[in-house]
Every structure is written in C-alpha cells, then in structure tokens.
PDB file of C-alpha atoms in Angstrom:
ATOM      1  CA  UNK A   1      51.153 -30.390  26.520  1.00  0.00           C
ATOM      2  CA  UNK A   2      48.580 -30.038  23.980  1.00  0.00           C
ATOM      3  CA  UNK A   3      45.828 -31.965  25.803  1.00  0.00           C
ATOM      4  CA  UNK A   4      46.336 -29.685  28.921  1.00  0.00           C
ATOM      5  CA  UNK A   5      46.038 -26.763  26.726  1.00  0.00           C
ATOM      6  CA  UNK A   6      42.988 -27.786  24.811  1.00  0.00           C
ATOM      7  CA  UNK A   7      41.349 -28.858  28.241  1.00  0.00           C
ATOM      8  CA  UNK A   8      42.028 -25.312  29.638  1.00  0.00           C
ATOM      9  CA  UNK A   9      40.538 -23.698  26.593  1.00  0.00           C
ATOM     10  CA  UNK A  10      37.327 -25.712  26.897  1.00  0.00           C
ATOM     11  CA  UNK A  11      37.222 -24.735  30.616  1.00  0.00           C
ATOM     12  CA  UNK A  12      37.878 -21.160  30.193  1.00  0.00           C
ATOM     13  CA  UNK A  13      35.131 -20.955  27.346  1.00  0.00           C
ATOM     14  CA  UNK A  14      32.591 -22.537  29.486  1.00  0.00           C
ATOM     15  CA  UNK A  15      33.505 -21.743  33.165  1.00  0.00           C
ATOM     16  CA  UNK A  16      36.698 -21.109  35.317  1.00  0.00           C
ATOM     17  CA  UNK A  17      39.810 -22.855  36.270  1.00  0.00           C
ATOM     18  CA  UNK A  18      40.103 -22.515  40.024  1.00  0.00           C
ATOM     19  CA  UNK A  19      43.344 -24.370  40.488  1.00  0.00           C
ATOM     20  CA  UNK A  20      46.281 -25.721  38.347  1.00  0.00           C
ATOM     21  CA  UNK A  21      49.579 -27.573  39.067  1.00  0.00           C
ATOM     22  CA  UNK A  22      51.609 -29.503  36.452  1.00  0.00           C
ATOM     23  CA  UNK A  23      54.978 -29.399  38.276  1.00  0.00           C
ATOM     24  CA  UNK A  24      54.621 -33.311  38.635  1.00  0.00           C
ATOM     25  CA  UNK A  25      51.972 -35.739  37.996  1.00  0.00           C
ATOM     26  CA  UNK A  26      49.811 -35.400  41.071  1.00  0.00           C
ATOM     27  CA  UNK A  27      46.275 -37.309  41.420  1.00  0.00           C
ATOM     28  CA  UNK A  28      44.668 -34.286  39.741  1.00  0.00           C
ATOM     29  CA  UNK A  29      45.820 -31.548  37.263  1.00  0.00           C
ATOM     30  CA  UNK A  30      43.190 -28.955  37.804  1.00  0.00           C
ATOM     31  CA  UNK A  31      39.978 -27.762  39.670  1.00  0.00           C
ATOM     32  CA  UNK A  32      37.374 -26.197  37.344  1.00  0.00           C
ATOM     33  CA  UNK A  33      33.821 -24.831  37.930  1.00  0.00           C
ATOM     34  CA  UNK A  34      31.418 -25.229  34.980  1.00  0.00           C
ATOM     35  CA  UNK A  35      27.883 -24.887  35.127  1.00  0.00           C
ATOM     36  CA  UNK A  36      28.084 -23.993  38.952  1.00  0.00           C
ATOM     37  CA  UNK A  37      29.730 -27.528  39.353  1.00  0.00           C
ATOM     38  CA  UNK A  38      33.240 -28.100  40.665  1.00  0.00           C
ATOM     39  CA  UNK A  39      35.197 -30.756  38.913  1.00  0.00           C
ATOM     40  CA  UNK A  40      38.627 -32.308  39.930  1.00  0.00           C
ATOM     41  CA  UNK A  41      40.253 -33.316  36.833  1.00  0.00           C
ATOM     42  CA  UNK A  42      43.397 -35.456  36.107  1.00  0.00           C
ATOM     43  CA  UNK A  43      44.793 -35.025  32.630  1.00  0.00           C
ATOM     44  CA  UNK A  44      46.893 -37.769  31.151  1.00  0.00           C
ATOM     45  CA  UNK A  45      47.855 -38.648  27.777  1.00  0.00           C
ATOM     46  CA  UNK A  46      47.346 -42.493  28.515  1.00  0.00           C
ATOM     47  CA  UNK A  47      44.916 -43.756  31.137  1.00  0.00           C
ATOM     48  CA  UNK A  48      47.763 -46.177  32.213  1.00  0.00           C
ATOM     49  CA  UNK A  49      49.740 -43.115  33.305  1.00  0.00           C
ATOM     50  CA  UNK A  50      47.294 -42.602  36.207  1.00  0.00           C
ATOM     51  CA  UNK A  51      48.445 -44.740  39.057  1.00  0.00           C
ATOM     52  CA  UNK A  52      46.271 -46.667  41.404  1.00  0.00           C
ATOM     53  CA  UNK A  53      47.350 -44.455  44.324  1.00  0.00           C
ATOM     54  CA  UNK A  54      46.162 -41.440  42.283  1.00  0.00           C
ATOM     55  CA  UNK A  55      42.728 -43.048  41.611  1.00  0.00           C
ATOM     56  CA  UNK A  56      42.508 -43.595  45.493  1.00  0.00           C
ATOM     57  CA  UNK A  57      43.226 -40.074  46.261  1.00  0.00           C
ATOM     58  CA  UNK A  58      40.861 -38.835  43.673  1.00  0.00           C
ATOM     59  CA  UNK A  59      38.019 -41.021  45.338  1.00  0.00           C
ATOM     60  CA  UNK A  60      38.904 -39.649  48.708  1.00  0.00           C
ATOM     61  CA  UNK A  61      38.842 -36.108  47.636  1.00  0.00           C
ATOM     62  CA  UNK A  62      35.692 -36.437  45.665  1.00  0.00           C
ATOM     63  CA  UNK A  63      33.925 -38.070  48.407  1.00  0.00           C
ATOM     64  CA  UNK A  64      34.714 -35.692  51.100  1.00  0.00           C
ATOM     65  CA  UNK A  65      34.862 -32.390  49.222  1.00  0.00           C
ATOM     66  CA  UNK A  66      31.544 -33.210  47.250  1.00  0.00           C
ATOM     67  CA  UNK A  67      33.136 -32.600  43.883  1.00  0.00           C
ATOM     68  CA  UNK A  68      32.953 -34.588  40.603  1.00  0.00           C
ATOM     69  CA  UNK A  69      36.253 -36.356  39.861  1.00  0.00           C
ATOM     70  CA  UNK A  70      37.309 -37.462  36.269  1.00  0.00           C
ATOM     71  CA  UNK A  71      40.170 -38.057  34.037  1.00  0.00           C
ATOM     72  CA  UNK A  72      40.704 -36.638  30.579  1.00  0.00           C
ATOM     73  CA  UNK A  73      42.878 -38.888  28.327  1.00  0.00           C
ATOM     74  CA  UNK A  74      43.670 -39.843  24.758  1.00  0.00           C
ATOM     75  CA  UNK A  75      44.256 -43.458  24.851  1.00  0.00           C
ATOM     76  CA  UNK A  76      43.480 -46.463  26.784  1.00  0.00           C
ATOM     77  CA  UNK A  77      45.850 -49.507  26.405  1.00  0.00           C
ATOM     78  CA  UNK A  78      47.315 -48.020  23.217  1.00  0.00           C
ATOM     79  CA  UNK A  79      43.842 -47.539  21.646  1.00  0.00           C
ATOM     80  CA  UNK A  80      42.376 -43.989  20.903  1.00  0.00           C
ATOM     81  CA  UNK A  81      39.402 -43.459  23.332  1.00  0.00           C
ATOM     82  CA  UNK A  82      36.385 -42.557  21.101  1.00  0.00           C
ATOM     83  CA  UNK A  83      34.072 -39.652  21.494  1.00  0.00           C
ATOM     84  CA  UNK A  84      31.072 -40.582  23.618  1.00  0.00           C
ATOM     85  CA  UNK A  85      32.916 -43.390  25.323  1.00  0.00           C
ATOM     86  CA  UNK A  86      33.599 -43.783  28.948  1.00  0.00           C
ATOM     87  CA  UNK A  87      36.491 -45.898  30.342  1.00  0.00           C
ATOM     88  CA  UNK A  88      36.043 -46.623  34.098  1.00  0.00           C
ATOM     89  CA  UNK A  89      38.797 -47.569  36.652  1.00  0.00           C
ATOM     90  CA  UNK A  90      37.630 -48.210  40.182  1.00  0.00           C
ATOM     91  CA  UNK A  91      34.637 -45.995  39.508  1.00  0.00           C
ATOM     92  CA  UNK A  92      36.614 -43.138  38.255  1.00  0.00           C
ATOM     93  CA  UNK A  93      35.445 -42.101  34.825  1.00  0.00           C
ATOM     94  CA  UNK A  94      38.204 -41.658  31.923  1.00  0.00           C
ATOM     95  CA  UNK A  95      36.811 -39.702  28.876  1.00  0.00           C
ATOM     96  CA  UNK A  96      38.387 -37.988  25.792  1.00  0.00           C
ATOM     97  CA  UNK A  97      38.374 -34.404  25.420  1.00  0.00           C
ATOM     98  CA  UNK A  98      35.729 -34.370  22.785  1.00  0.00           C
ATOM     99  CA  UNK A  99      33.447 -36.329  25.202  1.00  0.00           C
ATOM    100  CA  UNK A 100      34.250 -33.815  28.064  1.00  0.00           C
ATOM    101  CA  UNK A 101      33.278 -30.917  25.664  1.00  0.00           C
ATOM    102  CA  UNK A 102      29.945 -32.721  25.015  1.00  0.00           C
ATOM    103  CA  UNK A 103      29.512 -33.381  28.760  1.00  0.00           C
ATOM    104  CA  UNK A 104      29.867 -29.814  29.762  1.00  0.00           C
ATOM    105  CA  UNK A 105      27.626 -28.692  26.850  1.00  0.00           C
ATOM    106  CA  UNK A 106      24.867 -30.996  28.230  1.00  0.00           C
ATOM    107  CA  UNK A 107      25.271 -34.176  26.270  1.00  0.00           C
ATOM    108  CA  UNK A 108      26.248 -36.902  28.454  1.00  0.00           C
ATOM    109  CA  UNK A 109      28.028 -40.229  26.985  1.00  0.00           C
ATOM    110  CA  UNK A 110      26.217 -43.447  26.317  1.00  0.00           C
ATOM    111  CA  UNK A 111      29.022 -45.816  25.402  1.00  0.00           C
ATOM    112  CA  UNK A 112      31.141 -47.870  27.814  1.00  0.00           C
ATOM    113  CA  UNK A 113      34.455 -49.547  27.079  1.00  0.00           C
ATOM    114  CA  UNK A 114      34.728 -52.779  28.958  1.00  0.00           C
ATOM    115  CA  UNK A 115      37.441 -55.397  28.324  1.00  0.00           C
ATOM    116  CA  UNK A 116      38.109 -54.004  24.972  1.00  0.00           C
ATOM    117  CA  UNK A 117      34.260 -53.916  23.792  1.00  0.00           C
ATOM    118  CA  UNK A 118      32.096 -50.867  23.604  1.00  0.00           C
ATOM    119  CA  UNK A 119      28.664 -51.339  24.654  1.00  0.00           C
ATOM    120  CA  UNK A 120      25.587 -49.296  25.784  1.00  0.00           C
ATOM    121  CA  UNK A 121      22.827 -49.955  28.341  1.00  0.00           C
ATOM    122  CA  UNK A 122      19.186 -50.201  26.754  1.00  0.00           C
ATOM    123  CA  UNK A 123      16.312 -48.551  28.335  1.00  0.00           C
ATOM    124  CA  UNK A 124      14.024 -51.564  27.889  1.00  0.00           C
ATOM    125  CA  UNK A 125      10.777 -50.105  28.936  1.00  0.00           C
ATOM    126  CA  UNK A 126      11.294 -47.352  26.195  1.00  0.00           C
ATOM    127  CA  UNK A 127      12.513 -49.735  23.710  1.00  0.00           C
ATOM    128  CA  UNK A 128       9.603 -51.989  24.079  1.00  0.00           C
ATOM    129  CA  UNK A 129       7.086 -49.022  24.013  1.00  0.00           C
ATOM    130  CA  UNK A 130       8.659 -47.500  20.892  1.00  0.00           C
ATOM    131  CA  UNK A 131       8.814 -50.952  19.052  1.00  0.00           C
ATOM    132  CA  UNK A 132       5.136 -51.598  19.932  1.00  0.00           C
ATOM    133  CA  UNK A 133       4.100 -47.925  18.830  1.00  0.00           C
ATOM    134  CA  UNK A 134       5.833 -48.549  15.638  1.00  0.00           C
ATOM    135  CA  UNK A 135       3.950 -51.903  15.217  1.00  0.00           C
ATOM    136  CA  UNK A 136       7.440 -53.931  15.001  1.00  0.00           C
ATOM    137  CA  UNK A 137       7.464 -57.463  16.436  1.00  0.00           C
ATOM    138  CA  UNK A 138      10.333 -58.903  18.474  1.00  0.00           C
ATOM    139  CA  UNK A 139      11.225 -61.112  15.538  1.00  0.00           C
ATOM    140  CA  UNK A 140      11.075 -58.223  12.977  1.00  0.00           C
ATOM    141  CA  UNK A 141      13.387 -56.002  15.101  1.00  0.00           C
ATOM    142  CA  UNK A 142      15.642 -59.030  15.577  1.00  0.00           C
ATOM    143  CA  UNK A 143      15.813 -59.397  11.908  1.00  0.00           C
ATOM    144  CA  UNK A 144      16.581 -55.712  11.436  1.00  0.00           C
ATOM    145  CA  UNK A 145      19.265 -55.655  13.991  1.00  0.00           C
ATOM    146  CA  UNK A 146      20.916 -58.909  12.749  1.00  0.00           C
ATOM    147  CA  UNK A 147      20.369 -60.512  16.237  1.00  0.00           C
ATOM    148  CA  UNK A 148      18.234 -63.407  17.628  1.00  0.00           C
ATOM    149  CA  UNK A 149      14.834 -62.707  18.898  1.00  0.00           C
ATOM    150  CA  UNK A 150      15.939 -63.867  22.451  1.00  0.00           C
ATOM    151  CA  UNK A 151      18.610 -61.063  22.239  1.00  0.00           C
ATOM    152  CA  UNK A 152      16.026 -58.312  21.667  1.00  0.00           C
ATOM    153  CA  UNK A 153      13.838 -59.801  24.525  1.00  0.00           C
ATOM    154  CA  UNK A 154      16.863 -59.499  26.835  1.00  0.00           C
ATOM    155  CA  UNK A 155      17.550 -55.988  25.639  1.00  0.00           C
ATOM    156  CA  UNK A 156      13.987 -55.108  26.816  1.00  0.00           C
ATOM    157  CA  UNK A 157      14.309 -56.822  30.085  1.00  0.00           C
ATOM    158  CA  UNK A 158      17.638 -54.968  30.458  1.00  0.00           C
ATOM    159  CA  UNK A 159      19.580 -58.284  31.082  1.00  0.00           C
ATOM    160  CA  UNK A 160      22.314 -57.556  28.706  1.00  0.00           C
ATOM    161  CA  UNK A 161      23.870 -54.398  27.107  1.00  0.00           C
ATOM    162  CA  UNK A 162      23.926 -53.800  23.359  1.00  0.00           C
ATOM    163  CA  UNK A 163      27.341 -53.562  21.201  1.00  0.00           C
ATOM    164  CA  UNK A 164      27.742 -50.075  19.973  1.00  0.00           C
ATOM    165  CA  UNK A 165      26.796 -50.867  16.372  1.00  0.00           C
ATOM    166  CA  UNK A 166      23.334 -52.362  17.726  1.00  0.00           C
ATOM    167  CA  UNK A 167      22.887 -49.518  20.047  1.00  0.00           C
ATOM    168  CA  UNK A 168      23.383 -46.988  17.140  1.00  0.00           C
ATOM    169  CA  UNK A 169      20.805 -48.910  15.040  1.00  0.00           C
ATOM    170  CA  UNK A 170      18.368 -48.511  17.791  1.00  0.00           C
ATOM    171  CA  UNK A 171      19.054 -44.843  18.322  1.00  0.00           C
ATOM    172  CA  UNK A 172      18.421 -44.454  14.571  1.00  0.00           C
ATOM    173  CA  UNK A 173      15.137 -46.290  14.558  1.00  0.00           C
ATOM    174  CA  UNK A 174      13.590 -45.190  17.849  1.00  0.00           C
ATOM    175  CA  UNK A 175      15.542 -42.082  19.144  1.00  0.00           C
ATOM    176  CA  UNK A 176      18.382 -41.403  21.671  1.00  0.00           C
ATOM    177  CA  UNK A 177      16.430 -41.933  24.698  1.00  0.00           C
ATOM    178  CA  UNK A 178      16.165 -45.904  24.161  1.00  0.00           C
ATOM    179  CA  UNK A 179      19.896 -45.855  25.331  1.00  0.00           C
ATOM    180  CA  UNK A 180      20.408 -44.890  28.831  1.00  0.00           C
ATOM    181  CA  UNK A 181      23.029 -41.990  29.351  1.00  0.00           C
ATOM    182  CA  UNK A 182      26.089 -42.316  31.639  1.00  0.00           C
ATOM    183  CA  UNK A 183      25.971 -40.023  34.603  1.00  0.00           C
ATOM    184  CA  UNK A 184      29.529 -39.086  35.743  1.00  0.00           C
ATOM    185  CA  UNK A 185      28.795 -38.730  39.378  1.00  0.00           C
ATOM    186  CA  UNK A 186      30.532 -38.052  42.612  1.00  0.00           C
ATOM    187  CA  UNK A 187      32.275 -41.034  43.774  1.00  0.00           C
ATOM    188  CA  UNK A 188      32.704 -42.635  47.082  1.00  0.00           C
ATOM    189  CA  UNK A 189      35.301 -44.736  48.730  1.00  0.00           C
ATOM    190  CA  UNK A 190      34.613 -48.196  50.151  1.00  0.00           C
ATOM    191  CA  UNK A 191      35.233 -49.154  53.819  1.00  0.00           C
ATOM    192  CA  UNK A 192      38.157 -51.274  52.735  1.00  0.00           C
ATOM    193  CA  UNK A 193      39.647 -48.259  50.839  1.00  0.00           C
ATOM    194  CA  UNK A 194      39.407 -46.016  53.920  1.00  0.00           C
ATOM    195  CA  UNK A 195      40.779 -48.560  56.142  1.00  0.00           C
ATOM    196  CA  UNK A 196      43.869 -48.908  53.806  1.00  0.00           C
ATOM    197  CA  UNK A 197      44.353 -45.088  54.143  1.00  0.00           C
ATOM    198  CA  UNK A 198      43.453 -44.612  57.847  1.00  0.00           C
ATOM    199  CA  UNK A 199      45.953 -42.749  59.986  1.00  0.00           C
ATOM    200  CA  UNK A 200      43.571 -42.772  62.998  1.00  0.00           C
ATOM    201  CA  UNK A 201      40.266 -41.789  63.826  1.00  0.00           C
ATOM    202  CA  UNK A 202      38.690 -39.878  60.933  1.00  0.00           C
ATOM    203  CA  UNK A 203      42.054 -39.128  59.133  1.00  0.00           C
ATOM    204  CA  UNK A 204      43.113 -40.608  55.872  1.00  0.00           C
ATOM    205  CA  UNK A 205      46.362 -40.411  54.156  1.00  0.00           C
ATOM    206  CA  UNK A 206      46.812 -38.811  50.726  1.00  0.00           C
ATOM    207  CA  UNK A 207      49.612 -40.114  48.694  1.00  0.00           C
ATOM    208  CA  UNK A 208      49.637 -38.186  45.262  1.00  0.00           C
ATOM    209  CA  UNK A 209      48.124 -34.988  46.482  1.00  0.00           C
ATOM    210  CA  UNK A 210      49.325 -31.589  47.702  1.00  0.00           C
ATOM    211  CA  UNK A 211      47.897 -32.243  51.285  1.00  0.00           C
ATOM    212  CA  UNK A 212      49.268 -35.070  53.190  1.00  0.00           C
ATOM    213  CA  UNK A 213      45.947 -36.110  54.746  1.00  0.00           C
ATOM    214  CA  UNK A 214      42.516 -35.161  55.072  1.00  0.00           C
ATOM    215  CA  UNK A 215      40.370 -35.189  58.351  1.00  0.00           C
ATOM    216  CA  UNK A 216      36.737 -35.567  58.490  1.00  0.00           C
ATOM    217  CA  UNK A 217      34.769 -34.450  61.746  1.00  0.00           C
ATOM    218  CA  UNK A 218      32.457 -31.755  61.772  1.00  0.00           C
ATOM    219  CA  UNK A 219      34.004 -30.247  58.707  1.00  0.00           C
ATOM    220  CA  UNK A 220      36.816 -31.437  56.157  1.00  0.00           C
ATOM    221  CA  UNK A 221      40.467 -30.433  56.828  1.00  0.00           C
ATOM    222  CA  UNK A 222      43.397 -30.742  54.575  1.00  0.00           C
ATOM    223  CA  UNK A 223      46.550 -31.631  56.739  1.00  0.00           C
ATOM    224  CA  UNK A 224      49.805 -30.265  55.533  1.00  0.00           C
ATOM    225  CA  UNK A 225      53.128 -31.457  56.840  1.00  0.00           C
ATOM    226  CA  UNK A 226      55.193 -30.267  53.956  1.00  0.00           C
ATOM    227  CA  UNK A 227      56.395 -26.909  53.643  1.00  0.00           C
ATOM    228  CA  UNK A 228      57.252 -26.921  49.953  1.00  0.00           C
ATOM    229  CA  UNK A 229      53.640 -28.023  49.285  1.00  0.00           C
ATOM    230  CA  UNK A 230      51.887 -25.858  51.843  1.00  0.00           C
ATOM    231  CA  UNK A 231      51.058 -22.891  49.584  1.00  0.00           C
ATOM    232  CA  UNK A 232      49.470 -25.258  46.772  1.00  0.00           C
ATOM    233  CA  UNK A 233      47.564 -27.087  49.543  1.00  0.00           C
ATOM    234  CA  UNK A 234      46.135 -23.807  50.567  1.00  0.00           C
ATOM    235  CA  UNK A 235      45.225 -23.054  46.919  1.00  0.00           C
ATOM    236  CA  UNK A 236      43.689 -26.502  46.573  1.00  0.00           C
ATOM    237  CA  UNK A 237      41.719 -26.093  49.553  1.00  0.00           C
ATOM    238  CA  UNK A 238      40.429 -22.720  48.555  1.00  0.00           C
ATOM    239  CA  UNK A 239      39.354 -24.158  45.210  1.00  0.00           C
ATOM    240  CA  UNK A 240      37.498 -27.072  46.922  1.00  0.00           C
ATOM    241  CA  UNK A 241      36.005 -25.177  49.836  1.00  0.00           C
ATOM    242  CA  UNK A 242      37.778 -26.665  52.712  1.00  0.00           C
ATOM    243  CA  UNK A 243      40.183 -25.545  55.304  1.00  0.00           C
ATOM    244  CA  UNK A 244      43.983 -26.347  55.882  1.00  0.00           C
ATOM    245  CA  UNK A 245      45.740 -27.426  59.381  1.00  0.00           C
ATOM    246  CA  UNK A 246      49.523 -27.177  59.250  1.00  0.00           C
ATOM    247  CA  UNK A 247      51.063 -29.985  61.228  1.00  0.00           C
ATOM    248  CA  UNK A 248      54.711 -31.013  61.927  1.00  0.00           C
TER     249      UNK A 248
END
C-alpha cells in the first residue's frame, strides 16, 4: 500500500514508529512518536473505509491513553482531500499525507471540509486590526473580496466562516494569522458513547482493536481475552504506555 509506505517514510524521517499492524483493518494502523508526541494513526485510502466502530475505538483509546488520534486518507466521498484541508467525523480528523507532513513540520492546517464546501475560520479581531491599520474601510474590503459589507462585518464578529477563496485573499492581503489554525487535539468520548460500550464499572468494549476492552481505574489497563491477538495487544500497550490484563 503506497499510502502506508509513504506515511512510514515521513514518520521515520521525523520520529519513530512504535507499533504497526496491517494484518487487517483495525481501528488504527500504527503508533508513532514525533516531536515527543505519540499519535495513533489510521491509514485508509478512502475516508469511508473507516467504520463508525473504528472511530469510536479511536476516541476511547485517545481519551484514555492521552494520545492524538487521526486518520490519513487520500479521498473523501470520491474526491481528493486537498493539502491543508481537514475533514472531521465524530471529532476525529482525516487529513491527506501532505497535510500530515505539514502538521509534523509545524504548519497546522487552516481549511475545513464540511458538506462538500471548504471553509476557514477568520480571526475577526486580527482582521479588523489589520484592516484598520491599512486604512481600508469595510466597504472597500468587501468590494475587493467580492462580497457584501455585511459579510465582512460578520467575518470580523466571527459569526461565519470564509470560503477557501475568500480566506486565501484575506491571507494574501493581511497575513496568515488572520485565519485561525486548526488544532488536531486529543479527543474525548461522550457519556452516550461510553454508555454504549460499557461492560461494567469503568470497563469499555473495544470492537476493532487488539485489546478486547480497556479498564480505567487508578491506571489504564487493556483487557485481552484473545490468545491470537495477545502479543500484539502487549506491543500496542507498550507503545501507548499502558498495562495488559489477560482474561479468560
């Protein structure tokens, strides 16, 4: 798989792969450490190849092992995922390999893909400051951007996001920091998601992972009931800094 090979090359050039398993499509493909931060990464050619149960596993693992989870993909709904664009499903970020490269090199993305449209969040305070410093009125900026005066006003109040073309014009005119960067952070599971995976007090089922469950008490434990996945469960636990309890 070319996407996997290319991702591993990026990881090895900038950090270290700590865990890898491509024997079947688990919720994750590898654990990597880059810039002293561990990442749980799922690699899939198409975003639709990542199931809802895998997304939920990623969220559980990310939340309780304190690592960033993300998916590297090439396409979303048949369309190529552009550089610098983030597609989000249930708070898990999907990015292209080029965006991942930029991210680990200290250049976070700024564009979002949502319902087929690419937008960016404007830093309204900075936009207004730069506009006023340049002596440009709301009306003049609106004319330059090809939008209404009310639209620029709403950008500055952060009531709406800007389409990609408008955001790029603002960057060209006033600098990159008038557009907010997207932080790909550690995700957390909701109470409803926890309830749907609950196996009892502080224990949650994992569906598309090597461990069969995780237990959260004074420390995080991976629960393993499957002999054929036990060794890989131990390897994953070592990569994520948790312990394993063999059961059954």
